[in-house]
């Protein structure tokens, strides 16, 4: 009897591990650059447990199908729940439109520029960026040009953990401010308690890819794999999925924008940021406060990096100042509503 029970438990465990298989099967005017762009540091953590795909496999698979089958390869927690306490979500198929790019959409790499806003107005570069996205029907946002309110969208990039995310979450909870955290898969795997807090406290956990590559250098199938690998893991281990994506290092192309939108994701850029990611050049909370508040403007999508101690120390003051000056913080979910 004991042997039979042991065999049954083993079969259940194998079933959970295999419930989501990871095998992939493939299916004008440009924004002006500005003098200020944002890049992100990479770490060894971000190079582990990664999805890899060769162009040879992409070519072979594309002749069979253009669908990425459901799959993450990671089992849920043993009690049948997830880190958030929710039920696991089923993995979904991603249809890769035009995997061979027969429409010849541009694959030229563009580094995102946004300009420095001042006097309560967005920089014209950001205005042009949003106009470009809208005119080309890309599902992308860098500046809310629709709302009549002085709305702000607070977003954080979380390529790796530096010990300040919990404090940021504490401040957001105290101030009742929603935010979006764009995370890579290694961070999600290593810090499930932080990711669970983000989700359970009402924030968005955005997709920042599996291994933080430059998307213009990938095939359309490889781009879809990067997004799907992250989505599968969140579904299986957190019972969560929301369609918001941020390009690693802000590097994109026409083909990449088209691909992300075709998967049902909104590409989220920004209209306000500063060089807060450089840990060797932190200038203090006062500098962070003065820099961010001087660049506030209606409709701003604010990009901050959670690795910055300056941001964590200045965040409460930034929120208070913005509200005192008539701004309202909203979730990306509210955009267009």
mmCIF file of C-alpha atoms in Angstrom:
data_model
loop_
_atom_site.group_PDB
_atom_site.id
_atom_site.type_symbol
_atom_site.label_atom_id
_atom_site.label_comp_id
_atom_site.label_asym_id
_atom_site.label_seq_id
_atom_site.Cartn_x
_atom_site.Cartn_y
_atom_site.Cartn_z
ATOM 1 C CA UNK A 1 0.000 0.000 0.000
ATOM 2 C CA UNK A 2 2.770 2.456 0.941
ATOM 3 C CA UNK A 3 4.555 1.677 -2.323
ATOM 4 C CA UNK A 4 1.390 2.345 -4.327
ATOM 5 C CA UNK A 5 0.850 5.678 -2.556
ATOM 6 C CA UNK A 6 4.452 6.694 -3.263
ATOM 7 C CA UNK A 7 4.029 5.861 -6.955
ATOM 8 C CA UNK A 8 0.788 7.863 -7.086
ATOM 9 C CA UNK A 9 2.438 10.924 -5.484
ATOM 10 C CA UNK A 10 5.324 10.695 -7.966
ATOM 11 C CA UNK A 11 2.908 10.583 -10.906
ATOM 12 C CA UNK A 12 1.043 13.650 -9.615
ATOM 13 C CA UNK A 13 4.307 15.586 -9.231
ATOM 14 C CA UNK A 14 5.416 14.668 -12.769
ATOM 15 C CA UNK A 15 2.002 15.773 -14.088
ATOM 16 C CA UNK A 16 2.358 19.174 -12.421
ATOM 17 C CA UNK A 17 5.831 19.644 -13.835
ATOM 18 C CA UNK A 18 4.645 18.814 -17.337
ATOM 19 C CA UNK A 19 1.328 20.653 -17.234
ATOM 20 C CA UNK A 20 2.874 23.486 -19.238
ATOM 21 C CA UNK A 21 5.336 22.364 -21.883
ATOM 22 C CA UNK A 22 7.891 24.918 -23.020
ATOM 23 C CA UNK A 23 8.504 23.783 -26.596
ATOM 24 C CA UNK A 24 8.001 26.761 -28.938
ATOM 25 C CA UNK A 25 6.536 26.403 -32.419
ATOM 26 C CA UNK A 26 6.502 29.567 -34.573
ATOM 27 C CA UNK A 27 3.435 30.576 -36.367
ATOM 28 C CA UNK A 28 7.463 56.837 -42.494
ATOM 29 C CA UNK A 29 8.152 58.715 -39.617
ATOM 30 C CA UNK A 30 10.153 57.466 -36.660
ATOM 31 C CA UNK A 31 10.311 58.964 -33.174
ATOM 32 C CA UNK A 32 12.941 61.615 -32.768
ATOM 33 C CA UNK A 33 15.889 60.788 -30.551
ATOM 34 C CA UNK A 34 16.735 62.993 -27.596
ATOM 35 C CA UNK A 35 19.926 63.705 -25.717
ATOM 36 C CA UNK A 36 18.774 61.617 -22.777
ATOM 37 C CA UNK A 37 18.133 57.893 -23.007
ATOM 38 C CA UNK A 38 17.823 55.216 -20.375
ATOM 39 C CA UNK A 39 19.866 52.048 -20.283
ATOM 40 C CA UNK A 40 19.988 49.330 -17.664
ATOM 41 C CA UNK A 41 22.749 47.348 -16.018
ATOM 42 C CA UNK A 42 22.801 43.592 -16.471
ATOM 43 C CA UNK A 43 23.745 41.072 -13.817
ATOM 44 C CA UNK A 44 24.821 37.471 -13.674
ATOM 45 C CA UNK A 45 21.452 36.678 -12.095
ATOM 46 C CA UNK A 46 19.785 37.745 -15.322
ATOM 47 C CA UNK A 47 21.855 35.258 -17.324
ATOM 48 C CA UNK A 48 20.676 32.097 -15.519
ATOM 49 C CA UNK A 49 17.769 29.758 -16.268
ATOM 50 C CA UNK A 50 17.093 31.398 -19.618
ATOM 51 C CA UNK A 51 15.097 30.421 -22.680
ATOM 52 C CA UNK A 52 17.364 30.058 -25.718
ATOM 53 C CA UNK A 53 16.438 29.587 -29.353
ATOM 54 C CA UNK A 54 18.514 29.434 -32.537
ATOM 55 C CA UNK A 55 17.493 30.844 -35.885
ATOM 56 C CA UNK A 56 17.850 27.347 -37.306
ATOM 57 C CA UNK A 57 15.168 25.991 -34.983
ATOM 58 C CA UNK A 58 12.988 29.008 -35.711
ATOM 59 C CA UNK A 59 13.193 28.317 -39.438
ATOM 60 C CA UNK A 60 12.398 24.630 -39.043
ATOM 61 C CA UNK A 61 9.503 25.223 -36.671
ATOM 62 C CA UNK A 62 7.916 28.031 -38.670
ATOM 63 C CA UNK A 63 7.195 25.646 -41.534
ATOM 64 C CA UNK A 64 5.057 23.520 -39.200
ATOM 65 C CA UNK A 65 2.989 26.045 -37.284
ATOM 66 C CA UNK A 66 2.963 29.618 -36.071
ATOM 67 C CA UNK A 67 1.717 28.907 -32.555
ATOM 68 C CA UNK A 68 3.749 28.902 -29.357
ATOM 69 C CA UNK A 69 2.319 26.102 -27.261
ATOM 70 C CA UNK A 70 1.502 26.716 -23.601
ATOM 71 C CA UNK A 71 4.346 26.125 -21.210
ATOM 72 C CA UNK A 72 6.649 27.307 -18.435
ATOM 73 C CA UNK A 73 8.201 24.131 -17.103
ATOM 74 C CA UNK A 74 7.846 25.101 -13.443
ATOM 75 C CA UNK A 75 5.448 23.393 -11.055
ATOM 76 C CA UNK A 76 3.165 25.244 -8.688
ATOM 77 C CA UNK A 77 3.743 25.039 -4.961
ATOM 78 C CA UNK A 78 2.986 21.664 -3.467
ATOM 79 C CA UNK A 79 -0.281 22.696 -1.843
ATOM 80 C CA UNK A 80 -1.783 23.280 -5.284
ATOM 81 C CA UNK A 81 -1.826 27.038 -4.804
ATOM 82 C CA UNK A 82 0.593 29.700 -5.968
ATOM 83 C CA UNK A 83 2.845 32.158 -4.165
ATOM 84 C CA UNK A 84 -0.024 34.647 -4.096
ATOM 85 C CA UNK A 85 -2.488 32.095 -2.745
ATOM 86 C CA UNK A 86 -4.460 32.213 -5.986
ATOM 87 C CA UNK A 87 -5.334 29.288 -8.191
ATOM 88 C CA UNK A 88 -2.833 28.774 -11.034
ATOM 89 C CA UNK A 89 -3.889 30.186 -14.382
ATOM 90 C CA UNK A 90 -3.706 27.928 -17.436
ATOM 91 C CA UNK A 91 -0.912 28.699 -19.857
ATOM 92 C CA UNK A 92 -2.077 30.028 -23.219
ATOM 93 C CA UNK A 93 -0.919 29.736 -26.794
ATOM 94 C CA UNK A 94 0.768 32.717 -28.434
ATOM 95 C CA UNK A 95 0.156 33.052 -32.161
ATOM 96 C CA UNK A 96 3.235 34.465 -33.860
ATOM 97 C CA UNK A 97 1.996 36.510 -36.794
ATOM 98 C CA UNK A 98 4.226 36.622 -39.858
ATOM 99 C CA UNK A 99 7.122 34.730 -38.209
ATOM 100 C CA UNK A 100 9.357 35.237 -41.257
ATOM 101 C CA UNK A 101 8.521 38.975 -41.472
ATOM 102 C CA UNK A 102 7.289 38.677 -45.055
ATOM 103 C CA UNK A 103 5.854 42.205 -44.780
ATOM 104 C CA UNK A 104 9.415 43.471 -44.444
ATOM 105 C CA UNK A 105 8.712 45.547 -41.353
ATOM 106 C CA UNK A 106 11.818 47.417 -40.300
ATOM 107 C CA UNK A 107 14.092 45.568 -37.876
ATOM 108 C CA UNK A 108 16.367 48.577 -37.400
ATOM 109 C CA UNK A 109 17.218 49.046 -33.732
ATOM 110 C CA UNK A 110 16.005 52.283 -32.223
ATOM 111 C CA UNK A 111 17.073 53.534 -28.818
ATOM 112 C CA UNK A 112 14.109 55.183 -27.161
ATOM 113 C CA UNK A 113 14.441 58.928 -26.616
ATOM 114 C CA UNK A 114 11.933 61.070 -24.762
ATOM 115 C CA UNK A 115 13.385 64.519 -24.141
ATOM 116 C CA UNK A 116 13.445 66.458 -20.884
ATOM 117 C CA UNK A 117 10.090 67.908 -19.877
ATOM 118 C CA UNK A 118 9.912 71.326 -18.214
ATOM 119 C CA UNK A 119 7.441 74.028 -17.222
ATOM 120 C CA UNK A 120 4.718 71.439 -16.659
ATOM 121 C CA UNK A 121 4.706 70.364 -20.303
ATOM 122 C CA UNK A 122 5.958 67.183 -21.992
ATOM 123 C CA UNK A 123 8.935 67.418 -24.283
ATOM 124 C CA UNK A 124 7.951 67.514 -27.951
ATOM 125 C CA UNK A 125 9.924 64.313 -28.495
ATOM 126 C CA UNK A 126 7.493 62.432 -26.248
ATOM 127 C CA UNK A 127 4.534 64.051 -28.009
ATOM 128 C CA UNK A 128 5.940 62.915 -31.363
ATOM 129 C CA UNK A 129 6.564 59.419 -30.011
ATOM 130 C CA UNK A 130 2.938 58.953 -28.961
ATOM 131 C CA UNK A 131 1.728 60.382 -32.255
ATOM 132 C CA UNK A 132 3.918 57.866 -34.094
ATOM 133 C CA UNK A 133 2.546 54.959 -32.044
ATOM 134 C CA UNK A 134 -1.046 56.054 -32.625
ATOM 135 C CA UNK A 135 -0.706 56.771 -36.350
ATOM 136 C CA UNK A 136 0.840 53.346 -36.961
ATOM 137 C CA UNK A 137 -1.714 51.555 -34.762
ATOM 138 C CA UNK A 138 0.943 50.217 -32.443
ATOM 139 C CA UNK A 139 -0.464 49.283 -29.058
ATOM 140 C CA UNK A 140 2.050 51.467 -27.238
ATOM 141 C CA UNK A 141 2.005 54.197 -24.605
ATOM 142 C CA UNK A 142 4.564 56.783 -23.564
ATOM 143 C CA UNK A 143 2.315 59.784 -22.858
ATOM 144 C CA UNK A 144 -1.389 60.032 -22.074
ATOM 145 C CA UNK A 145 -2.686 62.577 -24.572
ATOM 146 C CA UNK A 146 -6.313 61.534 -24.037
ATOM 147 C CA UNK A 147 -7.147 62.218 -20.388
ATOM 148 C CA UNK A 148 -8.375 65.651 -19.373
ATOM 149 C CA UNK A 149 -6.946 65.139 -15.888
ATOM 150 C CA UNK A 150 -3.432 65.851 -14.666
ATOM 151 C CA UNK A 151 -2.798 62.122 -14.559
ATOM 152 C CA UNK A 152 0.490 60.400 -13.739
ATOM 153 C CA UNK A 153 1.406 56.752 -14.280
ATOM 154 C CA UNK A 154 4.143 55.519 -11.961
ATOM 155 C CA UNK A 155 6.264 52.659 -13.298
ATOM 156 C CA UNK A 156 9.403 50.920 -12.064
ATOM 157 C CA UNK A 157 11.933 48.797 -13.905
ATOM 158 C CA UNK A 158 13.147 45.866 -11.817
ATOM 159 C CA UNK A 159 15.913 44.119 -13.724
ATOM 160 C CA UNK A 160 17.395 42.920 -10.452
ATOM 161 C CA UNK A 161 16.878 43.423 -6.725
ATOM 162 C CA UNK A 162 18.994 45.872 -4.725
ATOM 163 C CA UNK A 163 17.135 45.895 -1.418
ATOM 164 C CA UNK A 164 14.807 48.882 -1.904
ATOM 165 C CA UNK A 165 11.701 47.363 -3.481
ATOM 166 C CA UNK A 166 10.052 46.529 -0.151
ATOM 167 C CA UNK A 167 10.430 50.138 1.007
ATOM 168 C CA UNK A 168 8.942 51.360 -2.262
ATOM 169 C CA UNK A 169 5.981 49.037 -1.776
ATOM 170 C CA UNK A 170 5.554 50.281 1.791
ATOM 171 C CA UNK A 171 5.414 53.884 0.564
ATOM 172 C CA UNK A 172 2.943 53.088 -2.210
ATOM 173 C CA UNK A 173 0.704 51.285 0.267
ATOM 174 C CA UNK A 174 0.866 54.158 2.751
ATOM 175 C CA UNK A 175 0.081 56.724 0.045
ATOM 176 C CA UNK A 176 -2.468 54.532 -1.755
ATOM 177 C CA UNK A 177 -0.717 54.920 -5.108
ATOM 178 C CA UNK A 178 -0.867 52.277 -7.860
ATOM 179 C CA UNK A 179 2.237 51.410 -9.839
ATOM 180 C CA UNK A 180 3.547 49.010 -12.451
ATOM 181 C CA UNK A 181 6.710 46.986 -11.862
ATOM 182 C CA UNK A 182 8.387 45.648 -14.995
ATOM 183 C CA UNK A 183 10.311 42.556 -13.942
ATOM 184 C CA UNK A 184 12.612 40.027 -15.562
ATOM 185 C CA UNK A 185 12.150 36.302 -15.002
ATOM 186 C CA UNK A 186 15.268 35.794 -12.829
ATOM 187 C CA UNK A 187 14.034 38.416 -10.375
ATOM 188 C CA UNK A 188 10.553 36.917 -10.276
ATOM 189 C CA UNK A 189 12.022 33.495 -9.545
ATOM 190 C CA UNK A 190 14.411 34.736 -6.876
ATOM 191 C CA UNK A 191 12.056 37.084 -5.006
ATOM 192 C CA UNK A 192 8.553 35.562 -5.105
ATOM 193 C CA UNK A 193 7.605 37.296 -1.859
ATOM 194 C CA UNK A 194 8.126 40.745 -3.419
ATOM 195 C CA UNK A 195 6.263 39.792 -6.579
ATOM 196 C CA UNK A 196 3.397 38.447 -4.470
ATOM 197 C CA UNK A 197 3.221 41.735 -2.590
ATOM 198 C CA UNK A 198 3.040 43.675 -5.836
ATOM 199 C CA UNK A 199 0.178 41.542 -7.103
ATOM 200 C CA UNK A 200 -1.764 41.237 -3.852
ATOM 201 C CA UNK A 201 -1.478 44.971 -3.142
ATOM 202 C CA UNK A 202 -3.052 45.823 -6.492
ATOM 203 C CA UNK A 203 -0.025 46.762 -8.587
ATOM 204 C CA UNK A 204 0.786 45.584 -12.092
ATOM 205 C CA UNK A 205 3.657 43.170 -12.600
ATOM 206 C CA UNK A 206 4.707 43.984 -16.139
ATOM 207 C CA UNK A 207 6.595 41.728 -18.506
ATOM 208 C CA UNK A 208 10.222 42.814 -18.969
ATOM 209 C CA UNK A 209 11.223 39.577 -20.752
ATOM 210 C CA UNK A 210 13.035 36.430 -19.671
ATOM 211 C CA UNK A 211 16.668 37.374 -20.172
ATOM 212 C CA UNK A 212 16.590 41.106 -20.993
ATOM 213 C CA UNK A 213 17.825 40.949 -24.608
ATOM 214 C CA UNK A 214 17.754 43.655 -27.250
ATOM 215 C CA UNK A 215 14.521 42.789 -29.049
ATOM 216 C CA UNK A 216 15.501 44.148 -32.492
ATOM 217 C CA UNK A 217 18.249 41.504 -32.614
ATOM 218 C CA UNK A 218 15.720 38.662 -32.237
ATOM 219 C CA UNK A 219 13.439 36.923 -34.714
ATOM 220 C CA UNK A 220 9.721 37.450 -34.255
ATOM 221 C CA UNK A 221 9.401 33.966 -32.783
ATOM 222 C CA UNK A 222 12.245 34.589 -30.348
ATOM 223 C CA UNK A 223 10.620 37.840 -29.231
ATOM 224 C CA UNK A 224 7.379 35.982 -28.557
ATOM 225 C CA UNK A 225 9.286 33.340 -26.590
ATOM 226 C CA UNK A 226 10.796 36.013 -24.351
ATOM 227 C CA UNK A 227 7.360 37.383 -23.501
ATOM 228 C CA UNK A 228 5.693 34.002 -23.232
ATOM 229 C CA UNK A 229 8.351 32.530 -20.949
ATOM 230 C CA UNK A 230 7.666 35.255 -18.407
ATOM 231 C CA UNK A 231 3.894 35.038 -18.830
ATOM 232 C CA UNK A 232 3.853 31.268 -18.368
ATOM 233 C CA UNK A 233 5.844 31.486 -15.147
ATOM 234 C CA UNK A 234 3.576 34.153 -13.676
ATOM 235 C CA UNK A 235 0.474 32.178 -14.593
ATOM 236 C CA UNK A 236 1.754 28.915 -13.157
ATOM 237 C CA UNK A 237 3.417 30.206 -10.000
ATOM 238 C CA UNK A 238 1.436 33.354 -9.150
ATOM 239 C CA UNK A 239 -1.965 32.811 -10.772
ATOM 240 C CA UNK A 240 -1.467 36.141 -12.548
ATOM 241 C CA UNK A 241 -1.135 37.666 -16.000
ATOM 242 C CA UNK A 242 -1.553 41.202 -17.345
ATOM 243 C CA UNK A 243 -0.689 42.383 -20.871
ATOM 244 C CA UNK A 244 1.884 45.117 -20.252
ATOM 245 C CA UNK A 245 5.392 44.914 -21.695
ATOM 246 C CA UNK A 246 8.479 47.094 -21.546
ATOM 247 C CA UNK A 247 11.328 46.670 -24.014
ATOM 248 C CA UNK A 248 14.650 45.857 -22.340
ATOM 249 C CA UNK A 249 16.958 48.881 -22.498
ATOM 250 C CA UNK A 250 14.207 50.713 -24.377
ATOM 251 C CA UNK A 251 15.458 49.195 -27.636
ATOM 252 C CA UNK A 252 12.755 48.470 -30.198
ATOM 253 C CA UNK A 253 12.014 48.290 -33.909
ATOM 254 C CA UNK A 254 8.943 48.571 -36.103
ATOM 255 C CA UNK A 255 8.753 44.779 -36.312
ATOM 256 C CA UNK A 256 9.134 44.440 -32.537
ATOM 257 C CA UNK A 257 6.339 46.931 -31.840
ATOM 258 C CA UNK A 258 4.097 45.095 -34.280
ATOM 259 C CA UNK A 259 4.888 41.696 -32.756
ATOM 260 C CA UNK A 260 4.267 42.775 -29.160
ATOM 261 C CA UNK A 261 0.951 44.356 -30.095
ATOM 262 C CA UNK A 262 -0.116 41.283 -32.056
ATOM 263 C CA UNK A 263 0.263 39.222 -28.865
ATOM 264 C CA UNK A 264 -2.252 41.487 -27.137
ATOM 265 C CA UNK A 265 0.356 43.341 -25.086
ATOM 266 C CA UNK A 266 0.714 47.088 -24.675
ATOM 267 C CA UNK A 267 4.293 48.340 -25.020
ATOM 268 C CA UNK A 268 4.870 50.812 -22.190
ATOM 269 C CA UNK A 269 7.535 53.469 -22.702
ATOM 270 C CA UNK A 270 7.850 56.708 -20.718
ATOM 271 C CA UNK A 271 7.954 60.499 -20.945
ATOM 272 C CA UNK A 272 9.760 61.209 -17.673
ATOM 273 C CA UNK A 273 12.926 59.575 -16.386
ATOM 274 C CA UNK A 274 16.460 60.336 -15.305
ATOM 275 C CA UNK A 275 19.718 58.429 -14.869
ATOM 276 C CA UNK A 276 18.737 56.803 -11.601
ATOM 277 C CA UNK A 277 19.892 53.327 -12.593
ATOM 278 C CA UNK A 278 23.604 54.117 -12.154
ATOM 279 C CA UNK A 279 24.455 52.954 -8.643
ATOM 280 C CA UNK A 280 27.863 54.597 -8.893
ATOM 281 C CA UNK A 281 26.263 57.995 -9.429
ATOM 282 C CA UNK A 282 23.512 58.307 -6.817
ATOM 283 C CA UNK A 283 23.155 61.964 -5.806
ATOM 284 C CA UNK A 284 20.786 61.787 -2.855
ATOM 285 C CA UNK A 285 17.058 61.968 -2.210
ATOM 286 C CA UNK A 286 16.910 65.739 -2.671
ATOM 287 C CA UNK A 287 18.341 65.441 -6.167
ATOM 288 C CA UNK A 288 15.841 62.706 -7.043
ATOM 289 C CA UNK A 289 12.956 64.795 -5.706
ATOM 290 C CA UNK A 290 14.031 67.980 -7.490
ATOM 291 C CA UNK A 291 14.694 66.204 -10.782
ATOM 292 C CA UNK A 292 11.429 64.289 -10.928
ATOM 293 C CA UNK A 293 9.171 67.112 -9.717
ATOM 294 C CA UNK A 294 10.755 69.602 -12.126
ATOM 295 C CA UNK A 295 9.787 67.331 -15.026
ATOM 296 C CA UNK A 296 6.212 66.495 -14.031
ATOM 297 C CA UNK A 297 3.603 67.060 -16.722
ATOM 298 C CA UNK A 298 0.020 65.917 -17.348
ATOM 299 C CA UNK A 299 -0.154 62.432 -18.841
ATOM 300 C CA UNK A 300 3.375 61.529 -17.809
ATOM 301 C CA UNK A 301 4.457 57.916 -17.724
ATOM 302 C CA UNK A 302 7.182 58.039 -15.092
ATOM 303 C CA UNK A 303 10.036 55.545 -15.240
ATOM 304 C CA UNK A 304 12.020 54.984 -12.056
ATOM 305 C CA UNK A 305 14.426 52.184 -11.230
ATOM 306 C CA UNK A 306 13.766 50.240 -8.055
ATOM 307 C CA UNK A 307 17.506 49.663 -7.533
ATOM 308 C CA UNK A 308 18.015 53.338 -6.647
ATOM 309 C CA UNK A 309 18.218 54.261 -2.952
ATOM 310 C CA UNK A 310 17.543 57.874 -3.931
ATOM 311 C CA UNK A 311 14.185 56.927 -5.440
ATOM 312 C CA UNK A 312 13.087 54.913 -2.423
ATOM 313 C CA UNK A 313 13.989 57.774 -0.080
ATOM 314 C CA UNK A 314 12.358 60.504 -2.190
ATOM 315 C CA UNK A 315 9.227 58.678 -3.332
ATOM 316 C CA UNK A 316 6.891 59.780 -0.533
ATOM 317 C CA UNK A 317 7.827 63.440 -1.025
ATOM 318 C CA UNK A 318 7.409 63.160 -4.790
ATOM 319 C CA UNK A 319 3.907 61.740 -4.351
ATOM 320 C CA UNK A 320 2.920 64.426 -1.859
ATOM 321 C CA UNK A 321 4.268 67.225 -4.067
ATOM 322 C CA UNK A 322 2.465 65.912 -7.144
ATOM 323 C CA UNK A 323 -0.850 65.703 -5.337
ATOM 324 C CA UNK A 324 -0.437 69.155 -3.835
ATOM 325 C CA UNK A 325 -0.048 70.447 -7.379
ATOM 326 C CA UNK A 326 -3.210 68.855 -8.703
ATOM 327 C CA UNK A 327 -1.849 65.602 -10.107
ATOM 328 C CA UNK A 328 -3.607 62.275 -9.683
ATOM 329 C CA UNK A 329 -1.868 58.889 -9.803
ATOM 330 C CA UNK A 330 -3.598 56.211 -11.843
ATOM 331 C CA UNK A 331 -2.929 52.639 -12.855
ATOM 332 C CA UNK A 332 -2.048 51.756 -16.432
ATOM 333 C CA UNK A 333 -5.294 49.794 -16.333
ATOM 334 C CA UNK A 334 -7.134 53.135 -16.260
ATOM 335 C CA UNK A 335 -5.525 54.469 -19.440
ATOM 336 C CA UNK A 336 -8.195 55.348 -21.979
ATOM 337 C CA UNK A 337 -11.045 55.020 -19.486
#
